[in-house]
CSV table of C-alpha atoms in Angstrom, one decimal:
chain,number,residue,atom,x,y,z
A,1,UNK,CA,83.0,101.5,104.6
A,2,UNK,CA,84.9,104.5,105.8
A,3,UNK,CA,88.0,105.1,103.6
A,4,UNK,CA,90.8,107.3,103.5
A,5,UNK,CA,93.1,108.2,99.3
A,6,UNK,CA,95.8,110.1,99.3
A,7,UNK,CA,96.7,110.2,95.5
A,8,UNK,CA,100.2,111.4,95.4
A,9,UNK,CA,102.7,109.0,96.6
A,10,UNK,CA,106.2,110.8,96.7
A,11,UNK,CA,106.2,115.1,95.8
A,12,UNK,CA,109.4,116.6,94.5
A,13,UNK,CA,109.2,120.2,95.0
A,14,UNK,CA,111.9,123.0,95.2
A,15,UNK,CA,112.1,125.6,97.7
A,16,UNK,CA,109.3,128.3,97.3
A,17,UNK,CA,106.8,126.3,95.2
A,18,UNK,CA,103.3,126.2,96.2
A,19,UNK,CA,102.4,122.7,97.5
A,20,UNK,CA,98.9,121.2,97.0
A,21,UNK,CA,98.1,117.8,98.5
A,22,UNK,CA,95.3,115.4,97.5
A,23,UNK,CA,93.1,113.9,99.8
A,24,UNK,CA,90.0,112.0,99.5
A,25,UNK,CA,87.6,110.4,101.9
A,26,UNK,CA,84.5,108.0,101.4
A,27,UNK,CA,82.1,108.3,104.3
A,28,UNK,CA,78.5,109.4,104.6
A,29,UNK,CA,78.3,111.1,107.8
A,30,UNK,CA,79.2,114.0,109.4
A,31,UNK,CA,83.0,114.4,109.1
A,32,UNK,CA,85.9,115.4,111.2
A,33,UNK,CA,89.3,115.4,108.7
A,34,UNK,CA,93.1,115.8,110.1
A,35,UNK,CA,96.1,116.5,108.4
A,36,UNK,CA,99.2,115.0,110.1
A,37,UNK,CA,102.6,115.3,109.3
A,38,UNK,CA,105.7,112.9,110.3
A,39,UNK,CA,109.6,115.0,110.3
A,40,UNK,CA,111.9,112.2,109.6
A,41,UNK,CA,113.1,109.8,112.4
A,42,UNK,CA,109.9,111.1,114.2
A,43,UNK,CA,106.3,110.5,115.5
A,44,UNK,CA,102.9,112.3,113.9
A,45,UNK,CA,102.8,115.8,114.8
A,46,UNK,CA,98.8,117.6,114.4
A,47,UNK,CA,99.1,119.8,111.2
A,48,UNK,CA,95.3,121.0,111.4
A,49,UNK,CA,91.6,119.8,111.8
A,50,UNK,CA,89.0,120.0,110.4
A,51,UNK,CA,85.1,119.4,112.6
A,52,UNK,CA,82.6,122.1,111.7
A,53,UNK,CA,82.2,125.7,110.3
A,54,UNK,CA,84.8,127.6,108.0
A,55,UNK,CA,85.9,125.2,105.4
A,56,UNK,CA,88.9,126.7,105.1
A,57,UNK,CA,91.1,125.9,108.0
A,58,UNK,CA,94.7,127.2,108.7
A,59,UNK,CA,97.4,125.0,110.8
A,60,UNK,CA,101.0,125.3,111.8
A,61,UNK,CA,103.8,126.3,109.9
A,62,UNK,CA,101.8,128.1,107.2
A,63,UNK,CA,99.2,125.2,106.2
A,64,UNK,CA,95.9,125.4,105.4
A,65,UNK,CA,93.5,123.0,104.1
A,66,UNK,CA,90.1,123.3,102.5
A,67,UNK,CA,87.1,120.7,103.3
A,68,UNK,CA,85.0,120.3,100.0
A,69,UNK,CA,82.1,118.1,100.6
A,70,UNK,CA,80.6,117.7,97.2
A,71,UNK,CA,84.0,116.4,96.3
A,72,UNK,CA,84.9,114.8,99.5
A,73,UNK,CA,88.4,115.9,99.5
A,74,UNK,CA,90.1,117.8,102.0
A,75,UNK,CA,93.4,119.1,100.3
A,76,UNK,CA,96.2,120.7,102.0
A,77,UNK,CA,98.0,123.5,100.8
A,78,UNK,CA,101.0,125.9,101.3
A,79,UNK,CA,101.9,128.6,99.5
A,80,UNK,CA,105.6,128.6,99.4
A,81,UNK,CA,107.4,125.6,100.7
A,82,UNK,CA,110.4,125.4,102.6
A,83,UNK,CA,113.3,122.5,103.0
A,84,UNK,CA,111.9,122.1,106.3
A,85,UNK,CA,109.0,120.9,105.4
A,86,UNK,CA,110.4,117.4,103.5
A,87,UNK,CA,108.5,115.0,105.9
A,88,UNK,CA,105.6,112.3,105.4
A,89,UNK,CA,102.0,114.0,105.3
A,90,UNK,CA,98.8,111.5,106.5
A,91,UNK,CA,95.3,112.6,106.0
A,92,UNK,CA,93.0,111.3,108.5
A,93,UNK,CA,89.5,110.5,109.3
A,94,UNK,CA,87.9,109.1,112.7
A,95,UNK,CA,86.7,105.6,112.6
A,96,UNK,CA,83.2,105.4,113.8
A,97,UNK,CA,80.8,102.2,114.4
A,98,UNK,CA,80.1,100.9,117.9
A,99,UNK,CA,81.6,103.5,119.7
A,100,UNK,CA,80.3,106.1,122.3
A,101,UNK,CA,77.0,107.7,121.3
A,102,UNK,CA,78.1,110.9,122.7
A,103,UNK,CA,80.8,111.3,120.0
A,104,UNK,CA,78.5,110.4,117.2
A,105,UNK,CA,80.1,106.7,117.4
A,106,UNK,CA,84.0,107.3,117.3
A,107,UNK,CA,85.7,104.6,118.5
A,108,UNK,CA,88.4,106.4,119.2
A,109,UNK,CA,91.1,106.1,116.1
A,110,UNK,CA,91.9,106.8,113.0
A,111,UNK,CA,91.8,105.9,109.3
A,112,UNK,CA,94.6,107.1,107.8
A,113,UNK,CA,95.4,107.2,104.0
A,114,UNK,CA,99.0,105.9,102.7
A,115,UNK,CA,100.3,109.0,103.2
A,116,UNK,CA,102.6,111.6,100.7
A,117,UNK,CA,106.3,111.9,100.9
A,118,UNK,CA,107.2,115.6,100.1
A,119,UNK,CA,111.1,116.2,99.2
A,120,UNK,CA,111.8,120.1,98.9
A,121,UNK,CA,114.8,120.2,97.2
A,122,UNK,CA,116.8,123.8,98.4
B,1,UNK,CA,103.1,116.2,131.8
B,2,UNK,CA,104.9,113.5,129.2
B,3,UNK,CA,101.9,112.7,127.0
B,4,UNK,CA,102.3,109.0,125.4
B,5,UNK,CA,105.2,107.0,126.5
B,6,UNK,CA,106.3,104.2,124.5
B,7,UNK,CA,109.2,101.8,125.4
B,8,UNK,CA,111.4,100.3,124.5
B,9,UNK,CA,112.4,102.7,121.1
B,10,UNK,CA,114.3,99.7,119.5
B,11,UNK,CA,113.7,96.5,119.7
B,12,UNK,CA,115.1,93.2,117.7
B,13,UNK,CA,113.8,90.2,118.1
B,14,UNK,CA,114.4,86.5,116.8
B,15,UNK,CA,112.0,84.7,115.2
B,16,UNK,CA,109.4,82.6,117.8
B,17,UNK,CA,110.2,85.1,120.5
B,18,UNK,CA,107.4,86.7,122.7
B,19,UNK,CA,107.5,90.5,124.0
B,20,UNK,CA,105.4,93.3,125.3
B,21,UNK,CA,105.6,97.4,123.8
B,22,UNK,CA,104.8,99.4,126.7
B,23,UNK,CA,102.7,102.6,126.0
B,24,UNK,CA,101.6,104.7,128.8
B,25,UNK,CA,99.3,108.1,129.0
B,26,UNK,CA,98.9,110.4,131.6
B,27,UNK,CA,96.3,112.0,130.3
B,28,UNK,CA,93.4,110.1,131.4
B,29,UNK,CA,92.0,109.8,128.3
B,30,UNK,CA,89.8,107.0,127.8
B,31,UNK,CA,90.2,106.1,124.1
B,32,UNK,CA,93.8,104.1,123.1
B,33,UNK,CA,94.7,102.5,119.8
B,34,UNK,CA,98.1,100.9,118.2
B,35,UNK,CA,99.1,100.8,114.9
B,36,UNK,CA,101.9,99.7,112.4
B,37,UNK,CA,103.8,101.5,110.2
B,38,UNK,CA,104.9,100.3,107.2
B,39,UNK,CA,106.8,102.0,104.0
B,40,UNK,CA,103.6,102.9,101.4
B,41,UNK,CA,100.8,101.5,103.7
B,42,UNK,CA,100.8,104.2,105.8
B,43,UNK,CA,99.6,103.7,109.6
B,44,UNK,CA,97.4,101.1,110.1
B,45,UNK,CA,95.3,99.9,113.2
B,46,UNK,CA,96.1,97.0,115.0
B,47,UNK,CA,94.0,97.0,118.2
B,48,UNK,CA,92.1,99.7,120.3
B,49,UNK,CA,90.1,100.3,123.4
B,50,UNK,CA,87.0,102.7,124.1
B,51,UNK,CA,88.3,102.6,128.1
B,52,UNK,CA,89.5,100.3,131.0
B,53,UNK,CA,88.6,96.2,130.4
B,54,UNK,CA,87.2,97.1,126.8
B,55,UNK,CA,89.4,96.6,123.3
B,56,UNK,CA,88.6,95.5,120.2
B,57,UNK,CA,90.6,94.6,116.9
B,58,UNK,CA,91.6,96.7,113.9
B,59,UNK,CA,92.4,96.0,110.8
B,60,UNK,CA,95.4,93.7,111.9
B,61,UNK,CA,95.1,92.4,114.6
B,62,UNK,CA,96.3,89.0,114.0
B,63,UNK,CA,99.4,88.1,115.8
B,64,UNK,CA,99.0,91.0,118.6
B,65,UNK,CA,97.2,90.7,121.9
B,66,UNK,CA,96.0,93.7,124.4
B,67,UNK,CA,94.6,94.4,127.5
B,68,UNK,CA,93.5,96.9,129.0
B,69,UNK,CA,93.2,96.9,132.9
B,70,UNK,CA,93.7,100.5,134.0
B,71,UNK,CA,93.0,103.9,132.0
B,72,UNK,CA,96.8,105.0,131.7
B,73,UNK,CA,98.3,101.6,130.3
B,74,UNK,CA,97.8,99.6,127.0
B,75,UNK,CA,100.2,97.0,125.8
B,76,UNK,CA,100.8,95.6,122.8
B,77,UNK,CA,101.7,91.9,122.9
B,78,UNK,CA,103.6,89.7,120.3
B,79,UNK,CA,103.0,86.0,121.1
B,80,UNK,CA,105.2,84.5,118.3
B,81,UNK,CA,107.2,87.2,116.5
B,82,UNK,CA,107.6,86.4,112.7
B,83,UNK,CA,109.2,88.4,110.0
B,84,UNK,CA,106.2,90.2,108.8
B,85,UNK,CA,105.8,92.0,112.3
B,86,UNK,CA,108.8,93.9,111.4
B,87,UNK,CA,107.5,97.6,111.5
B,88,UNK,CA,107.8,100.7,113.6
B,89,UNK,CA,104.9,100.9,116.1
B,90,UNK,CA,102.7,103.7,117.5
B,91,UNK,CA,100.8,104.0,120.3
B,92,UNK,CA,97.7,106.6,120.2
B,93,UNK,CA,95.3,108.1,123.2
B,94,UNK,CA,92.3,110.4,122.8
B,95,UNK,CA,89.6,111.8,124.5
B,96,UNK,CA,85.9,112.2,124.1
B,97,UNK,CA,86.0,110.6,120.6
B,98,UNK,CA,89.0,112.5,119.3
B,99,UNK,CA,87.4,115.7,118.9
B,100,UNK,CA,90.2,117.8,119.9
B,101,UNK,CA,92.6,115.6,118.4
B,102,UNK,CA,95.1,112.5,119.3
B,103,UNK,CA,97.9,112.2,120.7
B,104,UNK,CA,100.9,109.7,119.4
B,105,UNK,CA,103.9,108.3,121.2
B,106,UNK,CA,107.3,108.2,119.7
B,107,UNK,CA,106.9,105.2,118.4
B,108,UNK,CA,108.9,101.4,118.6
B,109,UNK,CA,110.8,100.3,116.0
B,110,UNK,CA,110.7,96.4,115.6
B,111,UNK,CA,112.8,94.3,113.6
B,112,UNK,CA,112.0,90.5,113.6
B,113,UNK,CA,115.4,88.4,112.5
């Protein structure tokens, strides 16, 4: 079964510390990864995406993430945080089993791991 | 172009009451999904459909009823509410699979009294 483990529950960081973010995914197939992130008070915003090529992929706001397929972990990074970016980060995978063909089975949603509460203290 | 509409915002309800979340796309993407979100479970799916007259249960779906009769509409209904539905709710759309991504609403949050 498709699965989703983000490891670190709640990061404290302060301002300028570099931010690394553990996710973990359990599927055989070929794999499609997000990185979402949730401002408080707010709905999930797309950080980045990952679906084929460069493993390293950069998003907004200075992230990047790095797909690793003999670990299956797709971890998200940042160099230097800000207090801006205190928010909720979900790591993501597309559920797949009966769905359209075309899409290699996606049914359309997502699996999304428990998710990782960064606080950047200033 | 608004995206994925979700109303009402805030909602309480009594216990035994029945209500509908609205979520809306205008899009036309095929692909809808809603989901609960609940403090160190992170989101998880309640219902979802691959397109107009098809849905199909998540991974809690008890409780909740859809439907889907036309590509831009997909609510959510509670039949009973209880306690344990207390949550903030999102409402997803995507197309071709999610390949280029999905799309959330701003969410409902619920509280069951």
């Amino acid at each position: 079964a498709q699965s989703v483990s983000q490891h670190n529950h709640h990061v404290i960081l302060s301002e300028a510390a570099s931010l690394e973010l553990g996710c973990n995914y359990s599927y055989g197939g070929t794999v499609n990864l997000f990185w979402y992130v949730q401002y408080p008070g707010q709905h999930l915003q797309l950080l980045l995406k990952y679906f084929s090529g460069d493993p390293l992929v950069k998003g907004i706001k200075g992230f990047e993430a790095e797909f690793i397929k003999s670990k299956f972990s797709f971890n998200l990074r940042k160099p230097s945080v800000q207090w801006s970016d205190t928010a909720e980060y979900f790591c993501a995978l597309p559920s797949k089993g009966h769905g359209h063909q075309d899409y290699g089975g996606s049914q359309g949603n997502l699996i999304f791991g428990k998710g990782t509460k960064l606080s950047v203290k200033p | 172009n608004a995206g994925v509409t979700q109303t009402p915002k805030f909602q309480v309800l009594k216990t035994g009451q029945s209500m509908t979340l609205q979520c809306a796309q205008d899009m036309n993407h095929e692909y809808m999904s809603w989901y609960r979100q609940d403090p160190g479970m992170g989101l998880r799916l309640i219902h979802y459909s691959v397109g107009a007259g098809i849905t199909d249960q998540g991974e809690v779906p008890n409780g909740y009823n859809v439907s889907r009769s036309t590509t831009e509409d997909f609510p959510l209904r509670l039949l009973s509410a209880a306690p344990s539905q207390t949550s903030v709710y999102f409402c997803a759309s995507s197309s071709q699979g999610g390949i280029y991504g999905y799309t959330f609403g701003s969410g409902t949050r619920l509280t069951v009294v």
